[in-house]
Amino acid sequence: MSPEPTSSSPAADAAVFRVLFVCMGNICRSPTAHGVFETRVRQAGLGHRVQVDSAGTHGYHVGAPADERSQQHALRRGYDLSGQRARQLVAPDFEHFDLVLAMDWDNLALAEQLCPPRHRRKLRRFAEFFQRSDHTVVPDPYAGGPAGFELVLDLVEDGSEGLLRHVQRMLAATG
């Protein structure tokens, strides 16, 4: 599990790049993205240079583990989400993280309301990093069946490739 956000500035520790994934309840999409991207970061040998976390725009599930269906589908692909616990997005997150990635337009709009104007450049849609998919969001699988959870994984794996390239470029630029 990633450390809790602090008020320290990313500029104070330029060697570490911090990514936060955001969905509504922090039990399906954002924990999946957190787990997949964290795995990709470790596989790339960057675990010491990249921190990953996730949060929800709503506090419905604070302290709860990732949805069991998300965990099961992720585990079938080799991603363990069992250590994650839901938390709510808070204003200091925008100070702490270098990139805050929303799963859909509603998540983005709610995050924008909380985000201080000086940090708006950090807030983006995760879909901007998709390499192959033409989806504009990662759809919420919560009320659906297995196909929705598989789609989330497909999109997250796709976006994680593009995001990893972006983070590698950012790290190279900062030394």
PDB file of C-alpha atoms in Angstrom:
ATOM      1  CA  MET A   1       0.000   0.000   0.000  1.00  0.00           C
ATOM      2  CA  SER A   2       1.266   3.473  -0.838  1.00  0.00           C
ATOM      3  CA  PRO A   3       2.053   5.974   1.888  1.00  0.00           C
ATOM      4  CA  GLU A   4      -0.560   8.516   2.946  1.00  0.00           C
ATOM      5  CA  PRO A   5      -0.251  11.882   1.222  1.00  0.00           C
ATOM      6  CA  THR A   6       1.675  14.568   3.019  1.00  0.00           C
ATOM      7  CA  SER A   7       1.964  18.279   2.534  1.00  0.00           C
ATOM      8  CA  SER A   8       5.494  18.008   1.161  1.00  0.00           C
ATOM      9  CA  SER A   9       5.971  19.333  -2.322  1.00  0.00           C
ATOM     10  CA  PRO A  10       6.974  17.031  -5.200  1.00  0.00           C
ATOM     11  CA  ALA A  11       9.622  19.619  -6.034  1.00  0.00           C
ATOM     12  CA  ALA A  12      11.266  18.897  -2.679  1.00  0.00           C
ATOM     13  CA  ASP A  13      11.892  15.324  -3.829  1.00  0.00           C
ATOM     14  CA  ALA A  14      12.403  15.615  -7.591  1.00  0.00           C
ATOM     15  CA  ALA A  15      13.763  12.061  -7.831  1.00  0.00           C
ATOM     16  CA  VAL A  16      10.300  10.604  -7.116  1.00  0.00           C
ATOM     17  CA  PHE A  17       7.291  10.951  -9.414  1.00  0.00           C
ATOM     18  CA  ARG A  18       3.906  10.500  -7.747  1.00  0.00           C
ATOM     19  CA  VAL A  19       0.752   9.324  -9.551  1.00  0.00           C
ATOM     20  CA  LEU A  20      -2.766   9.263  -8.076  1.00  0.00           C
ATOM     21  CA  PHE A  21      -5.655   7.465  -9.796  1.00  0.00           C
ATOM     22  CA  VAL A  22      -9.168   8.718  -9.007  1.00  0.00           C
ATOM     23  CA  CYS A  23     -12.615   7.181  -9.510  1.00  0.00           C
ATOM     24  CA  MET A  24     -15.896   7.575  -7.625  1.00  0.00           C
ATOM     25  CA  GLY A  25     -15.647   5.155  -4.691  1.00  0.00           C
ATOM     26  CA  ASN A  26     -12.037   3.936  -4.926  1.00  0.00           C
ATOM     27  CA  ILE A  27     -13.072   0.277  -4.983  1.00  0.00           C
ATOM     28  CA  CYS A  28     -13.124  -0.690  -8.686  1.00  0.00           C
ATOM     29  CA  ARG A  29     -11.382   1.394 -11.342  1.00  0.00           C
ATOM     30  CA  SER A  30      -8.787   3.416  -9.443  1.00  0.00           C
ATOM     31  CA  PRO A  31      -7.533   0.491  -7.323  1.00  0.00           C
ATOM     32  CA  THR A  32      -7.263  -1.563 -10.513  1.00  0.00           C
ATOM     33  CA  ALA A  33      -5.239   1.205 -12.168  1.00  0.00           C
ATOM     34  CA  HIS A  34      -3.156   1.555  -8.996  1.00  0.00           C
ATOM     35  CA  GLY A  35      -2.350  -2.166  -8.944  1.00  0.00           C
ATOM     36  CA  VAL A  36      -1.657  -2.510 -12.655  1.00  0.00           C
ATOM     37  CA  PHE A  37       0.474   0.623 -12.926  1.00  0.00           C
ATOM     38  CA  GLU A  38       2.416  -0.142  -9.749  1.00  0.00           C
ATOM     39  CA  THR A  39       3.205  -3.585 -11.187  1.00  0.00           C
ATOM     40  CA  ARG A  40       4.360  -2.048 -14.483  1.00  0.00           C
ATOM     41  CA  VAL A  41       6.521   0.447 -12.611  1.00  0.00           C
ATOM     42  CA  ARG A  42       8.214  -2.355 -10.637  1.00  0.00           C
ATOM     43  CA  GLN A  43       8.713  -4.418 -13.808  1.00  0.00           C
ATOM     44  CA  ALA A  44      10.415  -1.394 -15.384  1.00  0.00           C
ATOM     45  CA  GLY A  45      12.775  -1.180 -12.395  1.00  0.00           C
ATOM     46  CA  LEU A  46      11.346   2.163 -11.275  1.00  0.00           C
ATOM     47  CA  GLY A  47       9.741   1.169  -7.983  1.00  0.00           C
ATOM     48  CA  HIS A  48      12.142   3.424  -6.084  1.00  0.00           C
ATOM     49  CA  ARG A  49      11.370   6.433  -8.337  1.00  0.00           C
ATOM     50  CA  VAL A  50       7.588   6.237  -8.757  1.00  0.00           C
ATOM     51  CA  GLN A  51       4.896   6.222  -6.068  1.00  0.00           C
ATOM     52  CA  VAL A  52       1.360   5.161  -6.936  1.00  0.00           C
ATOM     53  CA  ASP A  53      -1.864   5.604  -4.984  1.00  0.00           C
ATOM     54  CA  SER A  54      -5.603   5.833  -5.593  1.00  0.00           C
ATOM     55  CA  ALA A  55      -8.575   7.685  -4.117  1.00  0.00           C
ATOM     56  CA  GLY A  56     -12.282   8.253  -4.636  1.00  0.00           C
ATOM     57  CA  THR A  57     -14.216  11.453  -5.185  1.00  0.00           C
ATOM     58  CA  HIS A  58     -16.810  10.145  -2.707  1.00  0.00           C
ATOM     59  CA  GLY A  59     -16.283   8.700   0.762  1.00  0.00           C
ATOM     60  CA  TYR A  60     -18.756   5.823   0.391  1.00  0.00           C
ATOM     61  CA  HIS A  61     -16.221   3.061   0.991  1.00  0.00           C
ATOM     62  CA  VAL A  62     -13.406   4.634   3.047  1.00  0.00           C
ATOM     63  CA  GLY A  63     -11.297   1.891   4.615  1.00  0.00           C
ATOM     64  CA  ALA A  64     -12.855  -0.884   2.515  1.00  0.00           C
ATOM     65  CA  PRO A  65     -10.805  -3.210   0.301  1.00  0.00           C
ATOM     66  CA  ALA A  66     -11.157  -3.137  -3.471  1.00  0.00           C
ATOM     67  CA  ASP A  67     -14.389  -4.675  -4.760  1.00  0.00           C
ATOM     68  CA  GLU A  68     -14.104  -8.467  -4.679  1.00  0.00           C
ATOM     69  CA  ARG A  69     -14.875  -8.675  -8.410  1.00  0.00           C
ATOM     70  CA  SER A  70     -12.100  -6.209  -9.215  1.00  0.00           C
ATOM     71  CA  GLN A  71      -9.714  -8.219  -7.081  1.00  0.00           C
ATOM     72  CA  GLN A  72     -10.670 -11.520  -8.715  1.00  0.00           C
ATOM     73  CA  HIS A  73     -10.362 -10.256 -12.287  1.00  0.00           C
ATOM     74  CA  ALA A  74      -7.079  -8.485 -11.520  1.00  0.00           C
ATOM     75  CA  LEU A  75      -5.619 -11.553  -9.811  1.00  0.00           C
ATOM     76  CA  ARG A  76      -6.344 -13.659 -12.893  1.00  0.00           C
ATOM     77  CA  ARG A  77      -4.010 -11.318 -14.768  1.00  0.00           C
ATOM     78  CA  GLY A  78      -1.370 -11.301 -12.058  1.00  0.00           C
ATOM     79  CA  TYR A  79      -2.263  -8.111 -10.168  1.00  0.00           C
ATOM     80  CA  ASP A  80      -2.819  -8.253  -6.408  1.00  0.00           C
ATOM     81  CA  LEU A  81      -5.149  -5.524  -5.114  1.00  0.00           C
ATOM     82  CA  SER A  82      -5.696  -7.088  -1.679  1.00  0.00           C
ATOM     83  CA  GLY A  83      -3.532  -4.608   0.238  1.00  0.00           C
ATOM     84  CA  GLN A  84      -5.374  -1.530  -0.962  1.00  0.00           C
ATOM     85  CA  ARG A  85      -7.977   0.313   1.108  1.00  0.00           C
ATOM     86  CA  ALA A  86     -10.349   2.970  -0.186  1.00  0.00           C
ATOM     87  CA  ARG A  87      -9.814   6.571   0.756  1.00  0.00           C
ATOM     88  CA  GLN A  88     -11.324   9.854  -0.332  1.00  0.00           C
ATOM     89  CA  LEU A  89      -9.557  12.447  -2.455  1.00  0.00           C
ATOM     90  CA  VAL A  90      -8.485  15.450  -0.364  1.00  0.00           C
ATOM     91  CA  ALA A  91      -7.110  18.862  -1.332  1.00  0.00           C
ATOM     92  CA  PRO A  92      -3.543  18.094  -0.081  1.00  0.00           C
ATOM     93  CA  ASP A  93      -3.371  15.297  -2.684  1.00  0.00           C
ATOM     94  CA  PHE A  94      -2.927  17.952  -5.355  1.00  0.00           C
ATOM     95  CA  GLU A  95       0.087  19.306  -3.500  1.00  0.00           C
ATOM     96  CA  HIS A  96       1.621  15.861  -2.996  1.00  0.00           C
ATOM     97  CA  PHE A  97       1.070  14.176  -6.379  1.00  0.00           C
ATOM     98  CA  ASP A  98       2.639  15.125  -9.700  1.00  0.00           C
ATOM     99  CA  LEU A  99      -0.215  13.646 -11.720  1.00  0.00           C
ATOM    100  CA  VAL A 100      -3.841  13.069 -10.691  1.00  0.00           C
ATOM    101  CA  LEU A 101      -5.672  10.895 -13.207  1.00  0.00           C
ATOM    102  CA  ALA A 102      -9.471  10.731 -13.293  1.00  0.00           C
ATOM    103  CA  MET A 103     -11.245   7.692 -14.708  1.00  0.00           C
ATOM    104  CA  ASP A 104     -14.169   9.586 -16.270  1.00  0.00           C
ATOM    105  CA  TRP A 105     -15.582  13.058 -16.915  1.00  0.00           C
ATOM    106  CA  ASP A 106     -17.605  13.144 -13.665  1.00  0.00           C
ATOM    107  CA  ASN A 107     -14.546  12.177 -11.618  1.00  0.00           C
ATOM    108  CA  LEU A 108     -12.589  14.890 -13.407  1.00  0.00           C
ATOM    109  CA  ALA A 109     -15.249  17.548 -12.724  1.00  0.00           C
ATOM    110  CA  LEU A 110     -15.453  16.651  -9.026  1.00  0.00           C
ATOM    111  CA  ALA A 111     -11.673  16.599  -8.690  1.00  0.00           C
ATOM    112  CA  GLU A 112     -11.463  19.998 -10.406  1.00  0.00           C
ATOM    113  CA  GLN A 113     -13.780  21.450  -7.742  1.00  0.00           C
ATOM    114  CA  LEU A 114     -11.370  20.318  -5.025  1.00  0.00           C
ATOM    115  CA  CYS A 115      -8.161  21.154  -6.882  1.00  0.00           C
ATOM    116  CA  PRO A 116      -6.439  24.458  -6.101  1.00  0.00           C
ATOM    117  CA  PRO A 117      -6.047  26.493  -9.322  1.00  0.00           C
ATOM    118  CA  ARG A 118      -2.237  26.376  -9.126  1.00  0.00           C
ATOM    119  CA  HIS A 119      -2.352  22.561  -9.450  1.00  0.00           C
ATOM    120  CA  ARG A 120      -4.896  22.208 -12.293  1.00  0.00           C
ATOM    121  CA  ARG A 121      -2.134  21.231 -14.724  1.00  0.00           C
ATOM    122  CA  LYS A 122      -1.628  18.021 -12.703  1.00  0.00           C
ATOM    123  CA  LEU A 123      -5.224  16.876 -13.231  1.00  0.00           C
ATOM    124  CA  ARG A 124      -5.994  14.841 -16.361  1.00  0.00           C
ATOM    125  CA  ARG A 125      -8.097  11.954 -17.631  1.00  0.00           C
ATOM    126  CA  PHE A 126      -6.343   8.600 -17.556  1.00  0.00           C
ATOM    127  CA  ALA A 127      -7.785   7.951 -21.042  1.00  0.00           C
ATOM    128  CA  GLU A 128      -5.326  10.505 -22.443  1.00  0.00           C
ATOM    129  CA  PHE A 129      -2.660   7.819 -22.051  1.00  0.00           C
ATOM    130  CA  PHE A 130      -4.476   5.060 -23.956  1.00  0.00           C
ATOM    131  CA  GLN A 131      -2.300   3.702 -26.759  1.00  0.00           C
ATOM    132  CA  ARG A 132      -4.763   1.555 -28.706  1.00  0.00           C
ATOM    133  CA  SER A 133      -8.248   2.229 -27.382  1.00  0.00           C
ATOM    134  CA  ASP A 134     -10.477   5.040 -28.578  1.00  0.00           C
ATOM    135  CA  HIS A 135     -12.450   5.103 -25.314  1.00  0.00           C
ATOM    136  CA  THR A 136     -12.540   8.537 -23.687  1.00  0.00           C
ATOM    137  CA  VAL A 137     -13.124   7.161 -20.170  1.00  0.00           C
ATOM    138  CA  VAL A 138     -12.677   4.037 -18.086  1.00  0.00           C
ATOM    139  CA  PRO A 139     -16.339   3.057 -17.548  1.00  0.00           C
ATOM    140  CA  ASP A 140     -17.540   2.125 -14.069  1.00  0.00           C
ATOM    141  CA  PRO A 141     -18.084  -1.664 -13.870  1.00  0.00           C
ATOM    142  CA  TYR A 142     -19.716  -1.599 -10.423  1.00  0.00           C
ATOM    143  CA  ALA A 143     -23.326  -2.250 -11.496  1.00  0.00           C
ATOM    144  CA  GLY A 144     -22.443  -4.592 -14.360  1.00  0.00           C
ATOM    145  CA  GLY A 145     -21.121  -8.049 -14.964  1.00  0.00           C
ATOM    146  CA  PRO A 146     -17.740  -9.680 -15.605  1.00  0.00           C
ATOM    147  CA  ALA A 147     -17.295  -8.082 -19.043  1.00  0.00           C
ATOM    148  CA  GLY A 148     -17.156  -4.632 -17.440  1.00  0.00           C
ATOM    149  CA  PHE A 149     -14.336  -5.635 -15.113  1.00  0.00           C
ATOM    150  CA  GLU A 150     -12.417  -7.176 -18.009  1.00  0.00           C
ATOM    151  CA  LEU A 151     -12.867  -3.985 -20.042  1.00  0.00           C
ATOM    152  CA  VAL A 152     -11.507  -1.951 -17.133  1.00  0.00           C
ATOM    153  CA  LEU A 153      -8.422  -4.165 -17.045  1.00  0.00           C
ATOM    154  CA  ASP A 154      -7.965  -3.939 -20.821  1.00  0.00           C
ATOM    155  CA  LEU A 155      -8.156  -0.141 -20.737  1.00  0.00           C
ATOM    156  CA  VAL A 156      -5.965   0.174 -17.650  1.00  0.00           C
ATOM    157  CA  GLU A 157      -3.274  -2.069 -19.127  1.00  0.00           C
ATOM    158  CA  ASP A 158      -3.377  -0.001 -22.326  1.00  0.00           C
ATOM    159  CA  GLY A 159      -3.215   3.314 -20.467  1.00  0.00           C
ATOM    160  CA  SER A 160      -0.459   2.064 -18.181  1.00  0.00           C
ATOM    161  CA  GLU A 161       1.825   1.606 -21.190  1.00  0.00           C
ATOM    162  CA  GLY A 162       1.390   5.207 -22.284  1.00  0.00           C
ATOM    163  CA  LEU A 163       1.578   6.503 -18.735  1.00  0.00           C
ATOM    164  CA  LEU A 164       4.783   4.594 -18.044  1.00  0.00           C
ATOM    165  CA  ARG A 165       6.394   6.149 -21.125  1.00  0.00           C
ATOM    166  CA  HIS A 166       5.262   9.598 -19.967  1.00  0.00           C
ATOM    167  CA  VAL A 167       6.635   9.067 -16.451  1.00  0.00           C
ATOM    168  CA  GLN A 168       9.937   7.758 -17.833  1.00  0.00           C
ATOM    169  CA  ARG A 169      10.252  10.948 -19.924  1.00  0.00           C
ATOM    170  CA  MET A 170       9.453  13.105 -16.893  1.00  0.00           C
ATOM    171  CA  LEU A 171      12.019  11.288 -14.750  1.00  0.00           C
ATOM    172  CA  ALA A 172      14.664  11.584 -17.476  1.00  0.00           C
ATOM    173  CA  ALA A 173      14.008  15.326 -17.681  1.00  0.00           C
ATOM    174  CA  THR A 174      14.480  15.781 -13.927  1.00  0.00           C
ATOM    175  CA  GLY A 175      17.574  13.619 -13.695  1.00  0.00           C
TER     176      GLY A 175
END
